Short mmCIF file of C-alpha atoms in Angstrom, two decimals:
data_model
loop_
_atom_site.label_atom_id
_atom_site.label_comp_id
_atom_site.label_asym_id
_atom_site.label_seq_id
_atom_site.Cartn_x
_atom_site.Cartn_y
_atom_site.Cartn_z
CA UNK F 643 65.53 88.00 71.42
CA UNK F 644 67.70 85.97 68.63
CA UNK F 645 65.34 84.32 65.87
CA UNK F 646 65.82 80.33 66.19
CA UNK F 647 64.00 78.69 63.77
CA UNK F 648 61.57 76.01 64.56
CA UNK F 649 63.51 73.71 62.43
CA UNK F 650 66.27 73.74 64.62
CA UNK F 651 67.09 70.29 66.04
CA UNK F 652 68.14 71.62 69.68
CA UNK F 653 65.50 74.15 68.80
CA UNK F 654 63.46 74.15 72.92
CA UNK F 655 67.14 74.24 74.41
CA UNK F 656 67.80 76.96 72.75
CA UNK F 657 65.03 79.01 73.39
CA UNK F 658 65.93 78.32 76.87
CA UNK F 659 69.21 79.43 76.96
CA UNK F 660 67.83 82.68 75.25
CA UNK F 661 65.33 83.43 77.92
CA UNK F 662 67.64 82.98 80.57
CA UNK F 663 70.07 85.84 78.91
CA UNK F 664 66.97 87.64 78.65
CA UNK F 665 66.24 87.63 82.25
CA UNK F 666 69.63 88.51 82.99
CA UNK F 667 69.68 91.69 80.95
CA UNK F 668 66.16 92.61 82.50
CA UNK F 669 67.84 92.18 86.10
CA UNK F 670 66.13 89.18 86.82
CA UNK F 671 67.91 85.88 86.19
CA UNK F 672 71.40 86.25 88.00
CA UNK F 673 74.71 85.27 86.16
CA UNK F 674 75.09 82.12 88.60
CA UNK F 675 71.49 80.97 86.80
CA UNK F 676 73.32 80.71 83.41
CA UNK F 677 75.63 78.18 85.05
CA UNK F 678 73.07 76.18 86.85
CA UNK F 679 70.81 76.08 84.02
CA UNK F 680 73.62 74.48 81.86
CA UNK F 681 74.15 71.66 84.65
CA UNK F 682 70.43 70.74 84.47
CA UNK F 683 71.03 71.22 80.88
CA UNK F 684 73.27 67.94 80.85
CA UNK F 685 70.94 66.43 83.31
CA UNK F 686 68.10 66.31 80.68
CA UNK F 687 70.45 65.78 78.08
CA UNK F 688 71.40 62.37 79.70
CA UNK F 689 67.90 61.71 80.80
CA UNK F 690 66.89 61.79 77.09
CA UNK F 691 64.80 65.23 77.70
CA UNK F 692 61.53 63.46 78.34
CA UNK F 693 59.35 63.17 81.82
CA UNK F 694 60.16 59.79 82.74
CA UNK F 695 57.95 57.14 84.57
CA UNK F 696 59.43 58.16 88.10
CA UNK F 697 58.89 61.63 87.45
CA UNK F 698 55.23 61.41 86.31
CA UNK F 699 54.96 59.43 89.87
CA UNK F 700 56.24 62.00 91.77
CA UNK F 701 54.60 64.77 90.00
CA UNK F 702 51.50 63.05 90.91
CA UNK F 703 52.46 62.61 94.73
CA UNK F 704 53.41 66.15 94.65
CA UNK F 705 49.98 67.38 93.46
CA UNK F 706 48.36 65.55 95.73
CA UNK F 707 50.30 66.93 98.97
CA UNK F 708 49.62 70.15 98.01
CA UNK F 709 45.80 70.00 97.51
CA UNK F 710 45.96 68.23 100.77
CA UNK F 711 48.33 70.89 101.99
CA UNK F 712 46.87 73.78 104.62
CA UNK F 713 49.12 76.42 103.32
CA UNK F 714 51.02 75.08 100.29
CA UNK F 715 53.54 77.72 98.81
CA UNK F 716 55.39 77.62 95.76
CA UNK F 717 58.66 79.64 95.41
CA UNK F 718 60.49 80.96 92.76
CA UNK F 719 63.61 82.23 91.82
CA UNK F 720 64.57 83.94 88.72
CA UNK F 721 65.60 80.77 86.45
CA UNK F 722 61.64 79.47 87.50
CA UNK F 723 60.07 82.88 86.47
CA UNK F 724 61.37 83.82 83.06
CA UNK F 725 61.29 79.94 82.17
CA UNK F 726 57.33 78.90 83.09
CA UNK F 727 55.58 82.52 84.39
CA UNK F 728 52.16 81.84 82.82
CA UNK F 729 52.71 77.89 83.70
CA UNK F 730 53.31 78.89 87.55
CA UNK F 731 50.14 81.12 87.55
CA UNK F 732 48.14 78.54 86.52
CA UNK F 733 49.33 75.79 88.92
CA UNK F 734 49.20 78.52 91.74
CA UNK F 735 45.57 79.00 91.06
CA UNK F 736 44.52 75.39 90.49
CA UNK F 737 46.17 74.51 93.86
CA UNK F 738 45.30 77.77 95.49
CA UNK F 739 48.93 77.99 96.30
CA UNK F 740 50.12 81.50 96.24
CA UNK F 741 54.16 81.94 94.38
CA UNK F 742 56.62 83.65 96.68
CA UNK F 743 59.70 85.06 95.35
CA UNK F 744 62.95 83.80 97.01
CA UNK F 745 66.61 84.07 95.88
CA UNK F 746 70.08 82.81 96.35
CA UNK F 747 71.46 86.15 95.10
CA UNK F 748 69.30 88.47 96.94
CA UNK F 749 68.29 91.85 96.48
CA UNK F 750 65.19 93.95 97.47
CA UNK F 751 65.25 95.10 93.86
CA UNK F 752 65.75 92.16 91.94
CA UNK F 753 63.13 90.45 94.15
CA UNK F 754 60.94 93.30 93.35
CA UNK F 755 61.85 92.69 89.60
CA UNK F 756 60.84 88.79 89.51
CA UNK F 757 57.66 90.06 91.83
CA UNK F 758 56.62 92.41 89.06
CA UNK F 759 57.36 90.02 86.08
CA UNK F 760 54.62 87.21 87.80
CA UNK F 761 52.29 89.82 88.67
CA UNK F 762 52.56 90.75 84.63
CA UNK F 763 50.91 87.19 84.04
CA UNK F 764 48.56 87.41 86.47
CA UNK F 765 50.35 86.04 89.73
CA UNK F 766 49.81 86.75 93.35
CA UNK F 767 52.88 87.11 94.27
CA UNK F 768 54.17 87.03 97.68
CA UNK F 769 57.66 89.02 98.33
CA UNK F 770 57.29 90.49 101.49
CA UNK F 771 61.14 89.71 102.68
CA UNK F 772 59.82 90.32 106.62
CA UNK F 773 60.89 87.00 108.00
CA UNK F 774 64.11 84.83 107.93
CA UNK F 775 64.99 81.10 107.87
CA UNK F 776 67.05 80.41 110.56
CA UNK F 777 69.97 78.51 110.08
CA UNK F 778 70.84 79.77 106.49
CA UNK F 779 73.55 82.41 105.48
CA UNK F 780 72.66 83.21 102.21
CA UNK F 781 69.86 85.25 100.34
CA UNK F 782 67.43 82.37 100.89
CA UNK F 783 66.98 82.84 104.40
CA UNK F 784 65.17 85.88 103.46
CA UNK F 785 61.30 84.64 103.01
CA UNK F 786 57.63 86.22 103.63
CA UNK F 787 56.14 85.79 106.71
CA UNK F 788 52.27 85.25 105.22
CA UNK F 789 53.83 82.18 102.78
CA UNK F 790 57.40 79.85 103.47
CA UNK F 791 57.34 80.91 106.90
CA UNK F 792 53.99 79.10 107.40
CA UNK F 793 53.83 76.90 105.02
CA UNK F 794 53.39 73.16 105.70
CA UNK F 795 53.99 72.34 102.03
CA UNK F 796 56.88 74.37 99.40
CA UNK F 797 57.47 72.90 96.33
CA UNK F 798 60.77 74.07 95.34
CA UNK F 799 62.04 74.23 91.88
CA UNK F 800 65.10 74.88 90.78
CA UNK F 801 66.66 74.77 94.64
CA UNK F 802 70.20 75.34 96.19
CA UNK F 803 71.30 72.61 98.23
CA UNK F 804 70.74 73.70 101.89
CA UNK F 805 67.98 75.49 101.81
CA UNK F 806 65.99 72.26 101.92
CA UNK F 807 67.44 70.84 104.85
CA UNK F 808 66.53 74.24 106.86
CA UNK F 809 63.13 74.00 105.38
CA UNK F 810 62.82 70.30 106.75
CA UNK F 811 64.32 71.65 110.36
CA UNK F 812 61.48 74.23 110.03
CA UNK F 813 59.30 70.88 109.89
CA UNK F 814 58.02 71.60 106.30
CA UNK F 815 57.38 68.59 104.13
CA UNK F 816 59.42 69.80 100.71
CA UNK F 817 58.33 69.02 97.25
CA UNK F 818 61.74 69.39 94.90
CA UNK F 819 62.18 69.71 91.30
CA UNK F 820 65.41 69.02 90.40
CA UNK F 821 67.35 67.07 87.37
CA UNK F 822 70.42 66.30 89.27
CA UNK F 823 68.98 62.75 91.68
CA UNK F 824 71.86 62.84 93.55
CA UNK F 825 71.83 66.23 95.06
CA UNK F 826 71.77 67.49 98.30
CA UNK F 827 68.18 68.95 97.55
CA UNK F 828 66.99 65.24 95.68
CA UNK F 829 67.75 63.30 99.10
CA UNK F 830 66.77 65.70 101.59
CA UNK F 831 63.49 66.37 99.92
CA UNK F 832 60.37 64.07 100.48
CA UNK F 833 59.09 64.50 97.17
CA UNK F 834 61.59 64.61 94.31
CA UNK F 835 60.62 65.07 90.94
CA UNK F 836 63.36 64.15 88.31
CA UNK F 837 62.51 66.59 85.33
CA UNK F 838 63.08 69.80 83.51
CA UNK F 839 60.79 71.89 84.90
CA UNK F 840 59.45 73.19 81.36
CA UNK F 841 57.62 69.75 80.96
CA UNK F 842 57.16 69.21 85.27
CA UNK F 843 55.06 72.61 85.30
CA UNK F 844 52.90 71.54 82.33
CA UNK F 845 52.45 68.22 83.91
CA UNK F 846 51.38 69.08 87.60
CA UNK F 847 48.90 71.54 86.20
CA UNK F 848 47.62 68.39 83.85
CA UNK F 849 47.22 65.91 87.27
CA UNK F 850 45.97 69.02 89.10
CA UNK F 851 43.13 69.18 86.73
CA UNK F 852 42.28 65.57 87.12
CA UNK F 853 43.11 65.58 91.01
CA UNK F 854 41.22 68.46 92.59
CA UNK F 855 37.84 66.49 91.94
CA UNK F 856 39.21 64.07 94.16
CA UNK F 857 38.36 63.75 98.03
CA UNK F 858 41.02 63.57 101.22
CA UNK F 859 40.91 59.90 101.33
CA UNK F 860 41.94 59.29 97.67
CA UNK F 861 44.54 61.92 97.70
CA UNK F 862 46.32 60.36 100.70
CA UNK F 863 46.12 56.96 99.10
CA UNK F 864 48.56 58.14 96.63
CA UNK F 865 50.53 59.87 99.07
CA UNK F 866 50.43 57.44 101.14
CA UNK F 867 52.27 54.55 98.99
CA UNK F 868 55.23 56.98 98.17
CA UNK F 869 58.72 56.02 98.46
CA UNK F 870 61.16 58.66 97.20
CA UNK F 871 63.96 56.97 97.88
CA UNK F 872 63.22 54.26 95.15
CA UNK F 873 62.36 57.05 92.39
CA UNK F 874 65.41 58.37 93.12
CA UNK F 875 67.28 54.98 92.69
CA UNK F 876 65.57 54.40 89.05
CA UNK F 877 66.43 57.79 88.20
CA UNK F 878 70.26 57.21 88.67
CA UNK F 879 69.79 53.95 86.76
CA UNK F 880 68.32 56.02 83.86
CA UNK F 881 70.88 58.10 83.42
CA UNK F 882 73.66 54.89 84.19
CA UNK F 883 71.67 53.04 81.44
CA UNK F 884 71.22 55.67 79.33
CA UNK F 885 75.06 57.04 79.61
CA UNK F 886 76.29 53.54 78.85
CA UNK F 887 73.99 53.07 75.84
CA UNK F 888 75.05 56.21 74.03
CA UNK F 889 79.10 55.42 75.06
CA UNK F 890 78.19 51.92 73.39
CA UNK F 891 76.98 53.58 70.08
CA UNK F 892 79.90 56.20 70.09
CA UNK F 893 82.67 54.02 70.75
CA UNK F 894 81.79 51.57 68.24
CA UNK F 895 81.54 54.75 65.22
CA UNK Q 363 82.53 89.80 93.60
CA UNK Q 364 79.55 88.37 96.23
CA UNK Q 365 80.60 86.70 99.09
CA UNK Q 366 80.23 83.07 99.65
CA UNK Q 367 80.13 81.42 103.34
CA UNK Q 368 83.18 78.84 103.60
CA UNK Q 369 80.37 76.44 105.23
CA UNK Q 370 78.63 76.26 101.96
CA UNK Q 371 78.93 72.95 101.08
CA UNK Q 372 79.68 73.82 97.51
CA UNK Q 373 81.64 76.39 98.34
CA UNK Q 374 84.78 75.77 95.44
CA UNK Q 375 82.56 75.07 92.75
CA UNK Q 376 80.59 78.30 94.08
CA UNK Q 377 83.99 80.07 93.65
CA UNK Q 378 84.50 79.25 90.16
CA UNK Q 379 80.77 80.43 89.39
CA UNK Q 380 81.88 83.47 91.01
CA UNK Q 381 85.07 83.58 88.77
CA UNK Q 382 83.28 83.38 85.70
CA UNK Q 383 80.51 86.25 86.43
CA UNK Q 384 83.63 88.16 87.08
CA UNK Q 385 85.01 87.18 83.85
CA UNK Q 386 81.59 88.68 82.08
CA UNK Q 387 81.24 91.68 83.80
CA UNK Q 388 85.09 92.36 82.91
CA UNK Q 389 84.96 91.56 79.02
CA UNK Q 390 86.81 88.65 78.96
CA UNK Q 391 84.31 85.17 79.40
CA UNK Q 392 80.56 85.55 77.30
CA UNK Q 393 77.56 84.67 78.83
CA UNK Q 394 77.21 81.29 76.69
CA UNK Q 395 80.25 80.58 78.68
CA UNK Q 396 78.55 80.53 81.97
CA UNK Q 397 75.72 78.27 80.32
CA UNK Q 398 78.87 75.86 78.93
CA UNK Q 399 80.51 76.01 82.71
CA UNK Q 400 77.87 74.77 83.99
CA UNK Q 401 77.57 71.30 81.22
CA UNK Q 402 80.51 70.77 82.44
CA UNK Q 403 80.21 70.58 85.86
CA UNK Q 404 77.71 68.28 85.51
CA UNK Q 405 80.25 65.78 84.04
CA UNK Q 406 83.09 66.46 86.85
CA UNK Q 407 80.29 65.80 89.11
CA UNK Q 408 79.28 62.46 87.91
CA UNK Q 409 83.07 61.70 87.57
CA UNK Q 410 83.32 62.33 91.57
CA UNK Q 411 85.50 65.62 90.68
CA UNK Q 412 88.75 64.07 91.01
CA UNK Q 413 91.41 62.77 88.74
CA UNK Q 414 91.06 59.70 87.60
CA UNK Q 415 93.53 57.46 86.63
CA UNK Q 416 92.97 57.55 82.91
CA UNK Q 417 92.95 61.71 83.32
CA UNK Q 418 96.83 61.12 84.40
CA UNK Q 419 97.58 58.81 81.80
CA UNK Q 420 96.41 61.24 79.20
CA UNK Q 421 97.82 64.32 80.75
CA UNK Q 422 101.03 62.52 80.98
CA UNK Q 423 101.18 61.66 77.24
CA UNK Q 424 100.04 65.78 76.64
CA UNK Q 425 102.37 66.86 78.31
CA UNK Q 426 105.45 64.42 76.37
CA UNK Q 427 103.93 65.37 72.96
CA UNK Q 428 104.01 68.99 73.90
CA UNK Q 429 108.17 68.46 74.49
CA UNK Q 430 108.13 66.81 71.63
CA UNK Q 431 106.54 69.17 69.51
CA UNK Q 432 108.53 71.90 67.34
CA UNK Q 433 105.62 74.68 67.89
CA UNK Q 434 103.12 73.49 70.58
CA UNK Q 435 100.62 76.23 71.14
CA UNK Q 436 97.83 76.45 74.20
CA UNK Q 437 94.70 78.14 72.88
CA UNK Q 438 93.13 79.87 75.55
CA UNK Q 439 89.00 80.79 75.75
CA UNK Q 440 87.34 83.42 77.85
CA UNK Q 441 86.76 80.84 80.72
CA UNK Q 442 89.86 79.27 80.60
CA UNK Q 443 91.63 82.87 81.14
CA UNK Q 444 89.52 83.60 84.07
CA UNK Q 445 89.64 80.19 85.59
CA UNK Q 446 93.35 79.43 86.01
CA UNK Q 447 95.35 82.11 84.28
CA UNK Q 448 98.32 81.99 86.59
CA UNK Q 449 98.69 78.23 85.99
CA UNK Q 450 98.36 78.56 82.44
CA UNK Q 451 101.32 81.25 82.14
CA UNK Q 452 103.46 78.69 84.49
CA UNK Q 453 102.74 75.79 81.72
CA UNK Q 454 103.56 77.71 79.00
CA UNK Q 455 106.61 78.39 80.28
CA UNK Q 456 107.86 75.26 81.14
CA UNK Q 457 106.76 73.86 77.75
CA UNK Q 458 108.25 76.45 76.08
CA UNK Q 459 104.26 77.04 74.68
CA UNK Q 460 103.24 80.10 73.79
CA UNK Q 461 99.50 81.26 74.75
CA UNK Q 462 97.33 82.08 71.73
CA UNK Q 463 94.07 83.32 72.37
CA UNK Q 464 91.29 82.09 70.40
CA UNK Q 465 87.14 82.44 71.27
CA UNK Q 466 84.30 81.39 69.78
CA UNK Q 467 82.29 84.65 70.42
CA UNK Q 468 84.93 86.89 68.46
CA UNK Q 469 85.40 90.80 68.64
CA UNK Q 470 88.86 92.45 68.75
CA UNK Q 471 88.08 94.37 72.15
CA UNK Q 472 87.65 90.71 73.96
CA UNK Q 473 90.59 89.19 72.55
CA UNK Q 474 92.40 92.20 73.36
CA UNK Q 475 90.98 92.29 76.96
CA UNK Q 476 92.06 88.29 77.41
CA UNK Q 477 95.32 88.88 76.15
CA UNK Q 478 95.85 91.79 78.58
CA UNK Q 479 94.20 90.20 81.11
CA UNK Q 480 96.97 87.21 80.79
CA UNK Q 481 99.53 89.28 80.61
CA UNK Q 482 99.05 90.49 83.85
CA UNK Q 483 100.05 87.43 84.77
CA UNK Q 484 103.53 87.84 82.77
CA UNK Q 485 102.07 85.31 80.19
CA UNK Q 486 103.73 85.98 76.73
CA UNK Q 487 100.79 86.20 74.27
CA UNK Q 488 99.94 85.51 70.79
CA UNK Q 489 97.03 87.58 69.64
CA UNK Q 490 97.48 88.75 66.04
CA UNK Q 491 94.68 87.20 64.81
CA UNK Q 492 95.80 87.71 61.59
CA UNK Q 493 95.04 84.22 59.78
CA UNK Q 494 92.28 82.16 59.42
CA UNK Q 495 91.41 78.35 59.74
CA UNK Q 496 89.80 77.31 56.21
CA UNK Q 497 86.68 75.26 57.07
CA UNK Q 498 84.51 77.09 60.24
CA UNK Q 499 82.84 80.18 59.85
CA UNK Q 500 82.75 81.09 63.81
CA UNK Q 501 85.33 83.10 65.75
CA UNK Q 502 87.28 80.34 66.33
CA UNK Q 503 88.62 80.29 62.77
CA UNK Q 504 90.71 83.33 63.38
CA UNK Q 505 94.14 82.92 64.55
CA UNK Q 506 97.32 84.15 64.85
CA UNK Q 507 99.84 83.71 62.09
CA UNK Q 508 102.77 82.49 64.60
CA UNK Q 509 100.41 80.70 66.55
CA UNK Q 510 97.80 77.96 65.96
CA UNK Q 511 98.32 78.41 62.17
CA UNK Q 512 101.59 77.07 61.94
CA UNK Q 513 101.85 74.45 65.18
CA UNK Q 514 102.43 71.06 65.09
CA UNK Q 515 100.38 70.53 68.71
CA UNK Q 516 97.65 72.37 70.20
CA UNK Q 517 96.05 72.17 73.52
CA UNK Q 518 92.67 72.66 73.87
CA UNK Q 519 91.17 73.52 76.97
CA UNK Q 520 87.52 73.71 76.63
CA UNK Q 521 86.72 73.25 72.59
CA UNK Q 522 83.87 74.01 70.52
CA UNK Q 523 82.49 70.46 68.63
CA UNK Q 524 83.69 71.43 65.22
CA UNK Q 525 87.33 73.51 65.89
CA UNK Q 526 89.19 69.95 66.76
CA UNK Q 527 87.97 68.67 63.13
CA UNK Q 528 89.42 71.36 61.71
CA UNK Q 529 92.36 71.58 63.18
CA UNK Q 530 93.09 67.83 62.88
CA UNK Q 531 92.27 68.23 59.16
CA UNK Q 532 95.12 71.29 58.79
CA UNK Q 533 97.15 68.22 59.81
CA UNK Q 534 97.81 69.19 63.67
CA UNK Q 535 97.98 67.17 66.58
CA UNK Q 536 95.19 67.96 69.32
CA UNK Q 537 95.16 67.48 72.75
CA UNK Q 538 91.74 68.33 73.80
CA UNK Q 539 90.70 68.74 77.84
CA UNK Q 540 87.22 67.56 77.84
CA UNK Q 541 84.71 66.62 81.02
CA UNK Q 542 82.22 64.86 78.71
CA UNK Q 543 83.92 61.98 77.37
CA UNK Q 544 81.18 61.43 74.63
CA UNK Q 545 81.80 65.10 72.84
CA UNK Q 546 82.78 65.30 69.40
CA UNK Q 547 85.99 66.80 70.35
CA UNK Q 548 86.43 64.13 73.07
CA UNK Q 549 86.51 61.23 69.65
CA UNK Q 550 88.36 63.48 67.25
CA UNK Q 551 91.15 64.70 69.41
CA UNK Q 552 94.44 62.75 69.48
CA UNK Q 553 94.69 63.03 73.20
CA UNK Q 554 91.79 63.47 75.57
CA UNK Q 555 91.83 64.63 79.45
CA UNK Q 556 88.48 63.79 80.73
CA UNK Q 557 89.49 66.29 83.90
CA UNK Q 558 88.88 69.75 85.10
CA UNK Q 559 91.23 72.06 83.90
CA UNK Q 560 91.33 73.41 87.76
CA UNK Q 561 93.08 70.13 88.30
CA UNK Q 562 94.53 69.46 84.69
CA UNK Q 563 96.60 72.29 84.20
CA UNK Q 564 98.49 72.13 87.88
CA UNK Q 565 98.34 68.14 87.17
CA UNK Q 566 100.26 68.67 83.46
CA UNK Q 567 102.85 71.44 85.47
CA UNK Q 568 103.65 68.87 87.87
CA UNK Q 569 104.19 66.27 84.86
CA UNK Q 570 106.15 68.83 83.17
CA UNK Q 571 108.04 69.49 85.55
CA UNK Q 572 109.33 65.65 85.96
CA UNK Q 573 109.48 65.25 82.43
CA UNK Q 574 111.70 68.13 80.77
CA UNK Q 575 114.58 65.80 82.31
CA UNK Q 576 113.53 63.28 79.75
CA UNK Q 577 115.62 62.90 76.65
CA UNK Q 578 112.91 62.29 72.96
CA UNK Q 579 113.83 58.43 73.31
CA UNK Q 580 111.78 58.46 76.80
CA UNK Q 581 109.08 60.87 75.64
CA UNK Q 582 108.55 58.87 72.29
CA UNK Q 583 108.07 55.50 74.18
CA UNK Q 584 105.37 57.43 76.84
CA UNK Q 585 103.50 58.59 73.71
CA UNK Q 586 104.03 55.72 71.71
CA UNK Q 587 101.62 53.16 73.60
CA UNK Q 588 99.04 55.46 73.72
CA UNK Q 589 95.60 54.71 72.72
CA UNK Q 590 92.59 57.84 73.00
CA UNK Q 591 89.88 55.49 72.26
CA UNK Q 592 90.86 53.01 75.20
CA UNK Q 593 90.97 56.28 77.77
CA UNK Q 594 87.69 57.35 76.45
CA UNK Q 595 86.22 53.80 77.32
CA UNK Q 596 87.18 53.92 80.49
CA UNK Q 597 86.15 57.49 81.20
CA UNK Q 598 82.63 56.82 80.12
CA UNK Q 599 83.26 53.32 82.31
CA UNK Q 600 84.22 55.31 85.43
CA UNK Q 601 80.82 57.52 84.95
CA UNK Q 602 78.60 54.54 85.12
CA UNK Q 603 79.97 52.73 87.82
CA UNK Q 604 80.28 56.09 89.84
CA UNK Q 605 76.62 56.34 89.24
CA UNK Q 606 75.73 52.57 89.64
CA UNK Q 607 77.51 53.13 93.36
CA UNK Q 608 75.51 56.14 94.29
CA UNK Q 609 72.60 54.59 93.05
CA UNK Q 610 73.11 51.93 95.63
CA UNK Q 611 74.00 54.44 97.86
CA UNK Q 612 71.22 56.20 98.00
CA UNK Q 613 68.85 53.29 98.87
CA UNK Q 614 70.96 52.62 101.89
CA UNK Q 615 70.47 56.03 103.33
#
């Protein structure tokens, strides 16, 4: 891996960037990550890379569905696992939610790959590949028949548009992490958090460690009171407000 | 190269991912390219990925300052080969522009495989790399003695921050195509498309096309009342409302 020095003012989006070529070169980050990672990239960038108030909301929602959750399952592609491994292993246990490996760009062996990299920090990993989504083409279809297939709660981070509209038909409830408010994903989801997932992991564990004391009643309270569709409304208006503010400061150079 | 179902509802932007992993796995785009792709298609996104009308407006002045020019050159990058090669060779032609190819990540054996790859599109080629820019110390510095080093207008597809200083301080005019409005080569270039080159380079053929019939006294006055700063405005304008409207949107779903 390339030195960066600490010093270095885009020094966290760099090391990024560098993991993700890792993880391609160790077969487990596909080429099509690189891309998508630089769209979210511009995302945070415009949402001034910090966890906003919406987010934190959400994020808090989202813990609390899953520790209400029967079978809560969180699943992770190849961007997820060489960005936050140890961070997913600990939010798995807290929750007692077990990390299933699913891909856009499938392969037994590259599944097998990601499987072996979260087991490496400790993970149980689900990847058994016996079961499929109906109602998808693609490699996410493909899912384990012990974790998405029964699930009543997936949080999905990093997700491809369509998957989460087959995971709805499947009558999941779908927790999303994604930086882009206006995707497919954001408005079909029914918990969307707004935020890089190198600060969302950190954060749900945080609020997991406060939650789990709580009782059923509490934790449906603050589901309860949810409305995604205004967090996603103030997140477009952060990034409106935040676009214009930075035009107004470059334009007037 | 994987295959994508039509119903995908990203399906062309899905295509040009595609393009580009091709592009790595034959030599020609680097793997910081894919991250860079992907920046960008954040910005066409939030721009509704069409052409606006201050996209035309620039392209249309390009394309009469590349007439007027004595030795217009278009540099061409690794993703710019792979993303519209043919329309690129049909450009140069009509502008009587040669190609020069000129990357940021720099070794003889991918300049060499661009260049080939573009002439296998009957593109004529400048590739010497036998000069160099004073000023940056990346691969972009190196260029070809017939080529960028001695032309009076360059067009940029898809610049690195610091090149369009330089260039602009070796005295050249620069028209830079540039999704993110706010980009230090978006202010320092003397022409800015905020477009997608999959649209901007057929867009500037079909200008071209109208426009060789023009005699200097008609391209002068089309260049003349030109202002960059004005466009830029109004790109950055178009962004906010775009994203004001969804906003709105979304709340009515």
């Amino acid at each position: 891996m390339i030195m960066i020095p600490k010093s270095h003012p885009r020094y966290h989006s760099l090391i990024q960037r560098e993991k993700l070529v890792e993880g391609v070169k160790k077969g487990i980050t596909a080429m099509q990550g690189l891309i998508a990672h630089g769209r979210g990239e511009m995302f945070d960038y415009v949402l001034g890379e910090k966890t906003h108030d919406f987010a934190w909301e959400a994020e808090r929602v989202a813990v609390a569905m899953m520790l209400l959750a029967k079978r809560p399952v969180i699943s992770v592609n190849g961007n997820t696992a060489v960005l936050v491994p140890e961070e997913l292993v600990k939010l798995s246990n807290i929750l007692n939610a077990p990390l299933e490996v699913n891909v856009f760009h499938f392969s037994v062996e590259r599944v097998r790959r990601i499987a072996e990299y979260l087991e490496s920090f400790g993970a149980k990993v689900l990847a058994g590949c016996d079961a499929e989504l109906k109602g998808l083409e693609h490699g996410r279809r493909i899912v384990d028949s012990r974790g998405i297939m029964i699930a009543d709660v997936v949080l999905v981070p990093l997700e491809d548009g369509d998957r989460c509209e087959v995971l709805k038909r499947h009558g999941k409830m779908v927790i999303a992490i994604d930086l882009n408010p206006l995707s497919r994903t954001a408005r079909m989801a029914d918990v969307t958090i707004v935020d890089n997932i190198i600060r969302a992991i950190p954060n749900m564990i945080e609020i997991a460690e406060e939650l789990r004391q709580s009782n059923r009643a509490e934790l449906e309270k603050i589901v309860h009171s949810y409305d995604n569709r205004e967090i996603l409304r103030r997140a477009v208006e952060a990034i409106r407000d935040n676009l214009t503010e930075k035009a107004k400061e470059l334009l007037e150079l």
